[in-house]
mmCIF file of C-alpha atoms and ligand atoms in Angstrom:
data_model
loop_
_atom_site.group_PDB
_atom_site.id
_atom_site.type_symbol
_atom_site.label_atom_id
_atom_site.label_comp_id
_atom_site.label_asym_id
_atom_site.label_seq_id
_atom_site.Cartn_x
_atom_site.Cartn_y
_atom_site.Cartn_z
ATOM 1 C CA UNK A 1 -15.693 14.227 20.553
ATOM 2 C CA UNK A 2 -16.027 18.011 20.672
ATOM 3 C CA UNK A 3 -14.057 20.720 19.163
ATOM 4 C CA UNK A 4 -12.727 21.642 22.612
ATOM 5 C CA UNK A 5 -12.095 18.640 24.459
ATOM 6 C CA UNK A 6 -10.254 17.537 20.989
ATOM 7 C CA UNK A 7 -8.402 20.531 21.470
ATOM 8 C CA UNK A 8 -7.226 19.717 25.297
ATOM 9 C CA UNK A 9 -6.851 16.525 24.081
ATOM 10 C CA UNK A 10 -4.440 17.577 21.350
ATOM 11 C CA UNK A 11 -2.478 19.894 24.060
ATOM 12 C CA UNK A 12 -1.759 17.099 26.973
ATOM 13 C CA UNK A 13 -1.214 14.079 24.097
ATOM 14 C CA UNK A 14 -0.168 15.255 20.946
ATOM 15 C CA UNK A 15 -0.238 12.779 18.552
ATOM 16 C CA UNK A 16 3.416 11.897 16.990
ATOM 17 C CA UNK A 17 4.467 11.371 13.315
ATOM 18 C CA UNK A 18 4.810 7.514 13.044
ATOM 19 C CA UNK A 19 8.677 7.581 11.579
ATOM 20 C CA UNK A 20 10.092 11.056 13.289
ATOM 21 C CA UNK A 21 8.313 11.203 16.521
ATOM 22 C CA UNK A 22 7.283 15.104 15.571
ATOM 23 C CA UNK A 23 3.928 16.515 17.047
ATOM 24 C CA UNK A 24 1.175 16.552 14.661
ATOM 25 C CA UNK A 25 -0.912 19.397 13.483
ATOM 26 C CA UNK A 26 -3.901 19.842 15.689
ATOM 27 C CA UNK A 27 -7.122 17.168 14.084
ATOM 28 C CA UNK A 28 -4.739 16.271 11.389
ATOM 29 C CA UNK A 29 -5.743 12.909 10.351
ATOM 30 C CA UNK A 30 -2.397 12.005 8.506
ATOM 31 C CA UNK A 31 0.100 9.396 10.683
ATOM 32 C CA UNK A 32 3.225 10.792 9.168
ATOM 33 C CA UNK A 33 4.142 14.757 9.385
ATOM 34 C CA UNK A 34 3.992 16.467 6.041
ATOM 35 C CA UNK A 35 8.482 16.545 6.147
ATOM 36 C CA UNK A 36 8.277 12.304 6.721
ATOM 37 C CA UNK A 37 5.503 12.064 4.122
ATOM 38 C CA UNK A 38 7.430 14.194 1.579
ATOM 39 C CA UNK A 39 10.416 11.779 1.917
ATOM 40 C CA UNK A 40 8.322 8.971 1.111
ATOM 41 C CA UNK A 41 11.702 6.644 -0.636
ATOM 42 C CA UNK A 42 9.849 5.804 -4.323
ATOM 43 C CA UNK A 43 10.204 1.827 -5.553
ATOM 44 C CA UNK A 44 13.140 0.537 -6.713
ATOM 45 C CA UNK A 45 15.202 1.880 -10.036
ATOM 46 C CA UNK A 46 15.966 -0.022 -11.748
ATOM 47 C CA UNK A 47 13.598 -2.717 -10.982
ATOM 48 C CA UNK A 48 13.377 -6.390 -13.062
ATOM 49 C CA UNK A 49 10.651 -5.725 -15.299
ATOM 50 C CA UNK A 50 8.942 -8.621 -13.958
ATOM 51 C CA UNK A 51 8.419 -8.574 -9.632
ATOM 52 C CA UNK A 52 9.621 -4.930 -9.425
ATOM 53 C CA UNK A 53 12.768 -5.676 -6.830
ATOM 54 C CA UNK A 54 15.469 -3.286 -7.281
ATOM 55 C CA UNK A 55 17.903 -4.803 -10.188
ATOM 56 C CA UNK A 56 22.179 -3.522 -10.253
ATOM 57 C CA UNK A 57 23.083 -1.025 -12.874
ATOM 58 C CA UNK A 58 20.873 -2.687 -16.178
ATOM 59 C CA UNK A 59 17.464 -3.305 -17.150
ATOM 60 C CA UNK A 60 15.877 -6.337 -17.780
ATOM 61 C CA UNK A 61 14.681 -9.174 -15.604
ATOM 62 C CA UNK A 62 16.503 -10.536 -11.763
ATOM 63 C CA UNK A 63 17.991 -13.806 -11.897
ATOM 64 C CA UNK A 64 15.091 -15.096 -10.136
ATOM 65 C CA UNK A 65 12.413 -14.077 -12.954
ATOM 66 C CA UNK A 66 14.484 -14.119 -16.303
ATOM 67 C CA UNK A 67 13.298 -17.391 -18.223
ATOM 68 C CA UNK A 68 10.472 -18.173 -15.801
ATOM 69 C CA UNK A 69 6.668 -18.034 -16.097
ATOM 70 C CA UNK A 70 4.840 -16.722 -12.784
ATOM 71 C CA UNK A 71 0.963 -17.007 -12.479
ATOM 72 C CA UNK A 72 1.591 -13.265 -11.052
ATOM 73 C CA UNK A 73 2.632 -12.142 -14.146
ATOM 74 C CA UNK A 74 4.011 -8.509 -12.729
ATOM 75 C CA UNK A 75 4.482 -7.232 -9.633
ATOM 76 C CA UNK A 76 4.947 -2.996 -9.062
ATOM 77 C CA UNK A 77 4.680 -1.119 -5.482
ATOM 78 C CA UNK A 78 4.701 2.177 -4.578
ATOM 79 C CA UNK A 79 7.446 3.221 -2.449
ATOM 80 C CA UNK A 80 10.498 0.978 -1.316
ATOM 81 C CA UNK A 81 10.045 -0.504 2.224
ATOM 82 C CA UNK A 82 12.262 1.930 4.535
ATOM 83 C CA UNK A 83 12.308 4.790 6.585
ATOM 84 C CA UNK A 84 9.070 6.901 6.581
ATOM 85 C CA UNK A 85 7.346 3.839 4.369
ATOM 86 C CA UNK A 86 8.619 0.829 6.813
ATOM 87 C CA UNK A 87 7.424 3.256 9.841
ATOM 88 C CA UNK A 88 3.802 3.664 8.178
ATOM 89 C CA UNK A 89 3.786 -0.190 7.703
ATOM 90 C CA UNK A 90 4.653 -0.791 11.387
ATOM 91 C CA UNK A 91 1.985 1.454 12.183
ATOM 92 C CA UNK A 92 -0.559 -0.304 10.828
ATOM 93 C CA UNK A 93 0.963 -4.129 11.135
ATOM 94 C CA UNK A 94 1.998 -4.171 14.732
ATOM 95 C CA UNK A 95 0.541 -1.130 16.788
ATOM 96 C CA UNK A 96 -3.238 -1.246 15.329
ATOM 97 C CA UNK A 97 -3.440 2.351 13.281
ATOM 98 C CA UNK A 98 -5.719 1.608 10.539
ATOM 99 C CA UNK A 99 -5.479 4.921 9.687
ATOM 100 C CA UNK A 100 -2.063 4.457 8.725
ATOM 101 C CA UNK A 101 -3.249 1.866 6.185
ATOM 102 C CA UNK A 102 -5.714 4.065 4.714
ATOM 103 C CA UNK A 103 -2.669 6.859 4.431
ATOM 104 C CA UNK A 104 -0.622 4.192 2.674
ATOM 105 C CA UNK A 105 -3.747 3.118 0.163
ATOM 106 C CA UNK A 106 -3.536 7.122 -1.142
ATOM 107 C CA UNK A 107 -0.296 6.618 -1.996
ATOM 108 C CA UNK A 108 -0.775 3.923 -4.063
ATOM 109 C CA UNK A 109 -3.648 6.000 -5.389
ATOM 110 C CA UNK A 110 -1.481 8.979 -6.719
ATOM 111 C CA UNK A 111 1.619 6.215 -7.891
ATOM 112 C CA UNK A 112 -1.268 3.927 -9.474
ATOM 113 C CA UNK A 113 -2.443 6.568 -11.483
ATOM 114 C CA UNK A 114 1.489 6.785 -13.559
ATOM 115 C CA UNK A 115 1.400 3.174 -14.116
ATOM 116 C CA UNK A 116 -0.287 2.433 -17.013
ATOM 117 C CA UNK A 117 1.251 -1.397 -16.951
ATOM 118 C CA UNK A 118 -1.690 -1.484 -13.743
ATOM 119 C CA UNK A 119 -4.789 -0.322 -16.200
ATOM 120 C CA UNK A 120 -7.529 -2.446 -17.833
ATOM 121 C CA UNK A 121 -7.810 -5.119 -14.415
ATOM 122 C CA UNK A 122 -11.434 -6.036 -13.841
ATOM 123 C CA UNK A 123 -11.350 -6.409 -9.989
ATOM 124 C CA UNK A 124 -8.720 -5.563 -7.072
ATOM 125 C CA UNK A 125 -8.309 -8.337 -4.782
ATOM 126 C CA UNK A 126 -7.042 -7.978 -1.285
ATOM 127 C CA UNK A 127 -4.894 -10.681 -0.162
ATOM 128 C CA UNK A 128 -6.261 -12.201 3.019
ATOM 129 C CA UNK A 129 -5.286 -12.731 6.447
ATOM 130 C CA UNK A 130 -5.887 -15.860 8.624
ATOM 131 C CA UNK A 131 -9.130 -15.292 10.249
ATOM 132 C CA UNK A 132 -7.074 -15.647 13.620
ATOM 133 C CA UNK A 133 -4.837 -13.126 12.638
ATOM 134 C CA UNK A 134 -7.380 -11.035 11.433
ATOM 135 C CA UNK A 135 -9.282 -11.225 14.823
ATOM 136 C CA UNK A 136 -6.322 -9.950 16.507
ATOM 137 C CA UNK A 137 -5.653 -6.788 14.188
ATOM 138 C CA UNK A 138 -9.056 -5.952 14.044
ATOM 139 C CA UNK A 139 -8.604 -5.323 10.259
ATOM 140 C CA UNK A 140 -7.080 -6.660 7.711
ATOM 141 C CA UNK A 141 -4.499 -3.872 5.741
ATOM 142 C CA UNK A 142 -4.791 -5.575 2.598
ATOM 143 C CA UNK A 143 -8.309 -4.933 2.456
ATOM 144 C CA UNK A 144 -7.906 -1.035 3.484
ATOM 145 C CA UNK A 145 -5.349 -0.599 0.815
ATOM 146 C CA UNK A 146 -7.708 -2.397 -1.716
ATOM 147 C CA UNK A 147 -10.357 0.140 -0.742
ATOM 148 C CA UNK A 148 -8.669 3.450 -0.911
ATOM 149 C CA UNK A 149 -7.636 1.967 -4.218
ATOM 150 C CA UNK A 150 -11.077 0.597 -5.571
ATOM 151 C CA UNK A 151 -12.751 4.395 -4.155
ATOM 152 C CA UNK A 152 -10.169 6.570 -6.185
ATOM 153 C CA UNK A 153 -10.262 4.135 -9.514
ATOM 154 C CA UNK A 154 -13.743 2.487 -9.342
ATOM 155 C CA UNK A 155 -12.825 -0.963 -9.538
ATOM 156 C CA UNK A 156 -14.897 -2.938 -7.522
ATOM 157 C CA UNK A 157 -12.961 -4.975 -4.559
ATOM 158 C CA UNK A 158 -13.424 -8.529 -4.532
ATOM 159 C CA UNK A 159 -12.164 -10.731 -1.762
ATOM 160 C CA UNK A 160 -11.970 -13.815 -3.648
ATOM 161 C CA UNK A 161 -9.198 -15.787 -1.647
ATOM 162 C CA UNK A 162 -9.150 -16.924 1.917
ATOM 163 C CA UNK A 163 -5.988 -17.977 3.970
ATOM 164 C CA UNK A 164 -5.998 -21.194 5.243
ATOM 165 C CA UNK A 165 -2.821 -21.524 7.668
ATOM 166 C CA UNK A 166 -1.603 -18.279 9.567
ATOM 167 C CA UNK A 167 2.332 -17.905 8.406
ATOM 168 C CA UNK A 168 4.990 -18.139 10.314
ATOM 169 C CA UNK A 169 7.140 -14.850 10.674
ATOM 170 C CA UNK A 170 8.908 -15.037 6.806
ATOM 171 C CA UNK A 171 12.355 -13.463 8.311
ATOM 172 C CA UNK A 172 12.594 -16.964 10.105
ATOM 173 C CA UNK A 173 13.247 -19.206 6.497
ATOM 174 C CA UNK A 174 15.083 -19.666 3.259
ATOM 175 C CA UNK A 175 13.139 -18.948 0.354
ATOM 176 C CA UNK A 176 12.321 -22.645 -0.330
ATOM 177 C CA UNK A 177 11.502 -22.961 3.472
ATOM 178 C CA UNK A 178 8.652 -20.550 2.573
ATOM 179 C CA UNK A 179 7.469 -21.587 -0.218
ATOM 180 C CA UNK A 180 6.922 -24.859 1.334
ATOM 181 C CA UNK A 181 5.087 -23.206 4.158
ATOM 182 C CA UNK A 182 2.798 -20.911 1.856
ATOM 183 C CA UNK A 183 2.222 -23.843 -0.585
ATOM 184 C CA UNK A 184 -1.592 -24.546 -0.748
ATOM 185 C CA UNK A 185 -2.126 -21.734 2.467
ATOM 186 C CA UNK A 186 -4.665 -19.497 -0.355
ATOM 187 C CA UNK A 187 -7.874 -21.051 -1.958
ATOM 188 C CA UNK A 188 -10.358 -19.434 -2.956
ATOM 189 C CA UNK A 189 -13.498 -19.027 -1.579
ATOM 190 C CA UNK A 190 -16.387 -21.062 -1.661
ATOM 191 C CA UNK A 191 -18.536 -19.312 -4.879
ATOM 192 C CA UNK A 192 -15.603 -17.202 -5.750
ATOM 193 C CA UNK A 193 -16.399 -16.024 -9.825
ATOM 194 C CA UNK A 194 -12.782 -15.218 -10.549
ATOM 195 C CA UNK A 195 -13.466 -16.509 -14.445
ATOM 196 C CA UNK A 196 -12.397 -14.620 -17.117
ATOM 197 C CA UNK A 197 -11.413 -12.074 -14.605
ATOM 198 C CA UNK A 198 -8.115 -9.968 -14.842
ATOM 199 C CA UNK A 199 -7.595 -9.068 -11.014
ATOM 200 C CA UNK A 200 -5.023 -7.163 -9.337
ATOM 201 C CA UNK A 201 -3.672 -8.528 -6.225
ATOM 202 C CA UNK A 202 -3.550 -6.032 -3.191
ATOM 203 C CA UNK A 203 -1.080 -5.969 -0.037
ATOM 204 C CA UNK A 204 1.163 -4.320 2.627
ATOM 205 C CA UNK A 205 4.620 -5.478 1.859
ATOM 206 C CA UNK A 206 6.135 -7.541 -0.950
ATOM 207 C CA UNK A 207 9.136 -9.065 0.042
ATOM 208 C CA UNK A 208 9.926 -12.490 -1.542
ATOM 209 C CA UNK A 209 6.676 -12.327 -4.149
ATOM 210 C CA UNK A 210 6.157 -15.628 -2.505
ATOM 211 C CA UNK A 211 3.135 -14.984 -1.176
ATOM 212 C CA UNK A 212 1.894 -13.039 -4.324
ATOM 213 C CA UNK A 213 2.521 -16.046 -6.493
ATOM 214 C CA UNK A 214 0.802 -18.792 -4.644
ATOM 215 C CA UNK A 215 -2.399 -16.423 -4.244
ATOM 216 C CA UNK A 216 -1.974 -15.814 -8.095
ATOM 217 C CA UNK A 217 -2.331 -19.531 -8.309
ATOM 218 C CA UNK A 218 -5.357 -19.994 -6.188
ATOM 219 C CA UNK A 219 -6.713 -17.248 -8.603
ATOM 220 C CA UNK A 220 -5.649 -18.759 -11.890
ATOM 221 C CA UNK A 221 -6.970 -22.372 -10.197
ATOM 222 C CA UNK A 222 -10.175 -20.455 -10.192
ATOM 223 C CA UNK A 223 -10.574 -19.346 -14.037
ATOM 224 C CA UNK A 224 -8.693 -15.979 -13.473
ATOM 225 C CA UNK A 225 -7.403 -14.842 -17.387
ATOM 226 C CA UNK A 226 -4.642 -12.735 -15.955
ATOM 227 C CA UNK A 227 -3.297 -11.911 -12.323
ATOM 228 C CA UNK A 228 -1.084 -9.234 -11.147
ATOM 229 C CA UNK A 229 0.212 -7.859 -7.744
ATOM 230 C CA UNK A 230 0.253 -4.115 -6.285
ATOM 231 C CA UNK A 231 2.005 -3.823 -3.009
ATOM 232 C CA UNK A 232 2.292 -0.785 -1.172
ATOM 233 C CA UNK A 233 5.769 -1.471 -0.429
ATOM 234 C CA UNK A 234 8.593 -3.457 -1.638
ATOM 235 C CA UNK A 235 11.492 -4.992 0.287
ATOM 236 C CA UNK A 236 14.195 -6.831 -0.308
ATOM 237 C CA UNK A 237 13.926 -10.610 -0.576
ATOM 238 C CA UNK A 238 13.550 -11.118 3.222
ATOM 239 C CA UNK A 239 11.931 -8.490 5.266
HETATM 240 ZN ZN1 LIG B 301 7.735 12.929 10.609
HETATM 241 ZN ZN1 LIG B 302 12.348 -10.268 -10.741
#
């Protein structure tokens, strides 16, 4: 599109900051206002050492880590799923803004670069969508996230997994419930070389680490040495 019919554009249907509804500056190609993206809420402090959910007062592990072995050995996000950072993810989950995904992947790219606990992984792998699902979005926002990261650090993306049952919405079941329902949804795909690997697991939202840990499995199933997630956000247990 031209410069001027942009610009008439921009006049009769300014675009809106995703969380606060503001007009946005004329061609900018952020979804949030510069105010909303300032107030980006960081992750959890204190978080267990382990999955990175916010923890009471102390340090240490959540009841649900402490004494356990996970084949997603850590889990860290970026920012702590609400206000300006739950608005960005509805952006991009439900009303079809990749470019909202994209916004969120340079996020992680300036919060990835603090965490040294994330350096020395071979490969960032996106975790997938059901191909149905996928259809529908048009993208999958794993995938997006996984490339703004893999552009910014050089680490090559691999999309090693594939879903094999579309979930059911998680808010609907107990934790066991969901575990049941994710159990054996992630394999990976046919010719996948995950040996030897250490890969970092991509996605959106991390709520329950469920999902993390059985695609950490699928990974480890396929000769993965080491396997850690990187979520954009993190929630509470049940989102
Ligand atoms: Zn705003
Ligand atoms: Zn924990």
């Amino acid at each position: 599109m031209g410069y001027w019919s942009e610009a008439v554009l921009h006049v009769l249907l300014p675009r809106a900051c995703a969380h606060c509804r503001e007009d946005l500056r004329f061609r900018s190609e952020e979804p949030l206002c510069a105010a909303c993206a300032a107030a980006l809420p960081s992750a959890p402090d204190p978080a267990c050492a382990r999955c990175g959910g916010a923890l009471g007062v102390r340090r240490g592990f959540c009841a649900a880590c402490s004494g356990r072995l996970f084949a997603c050995r850590l889990i860290r996000a970026a920012v702590s799923y609400r206000g300006p950072a739950a608005s960005l993810v509805r952006a991009f989950k439900f009303r079809g803004l990749p470019c909202a995904a994209r916004a969120a992947g340079r996020v992680m790219v300036a919060d990835f670069a603090r965490r040294a606990e994330l350096a020395g992984f071979d490969a960032l792998v996106p975790v997938p969508l059901h191909p149905r699902r996928e259809r529908e979005r048009g993208y999958n926002q794993a995938l997006l996230l996984a490339r703004e990261l893999g552009a910014a650090t050089g680490l090559p993306v691999k999309e090693l997994l594939e879903r094999r049952r579309a979930a059911a919405p998680s808010w609907r079941l107990g934790r066991a419930a969901r575990r049941a329902e994710l159990s054996g949804a992630f394999a990976p795909r046919a010719g996948a070389g995950a040996q030897g690997l250490g890969l970092l697991l991509v996605d959106d939202v991390c709520a329950s680490a469920t999902t993390l840990e059985e695609c950490a499995l699928a990974l480890r199933r396929a000769g993965a040495r080491d396997v850690a997630g990187y979520a954009f956000a993190r929630a509470g247990r049940f989102i």
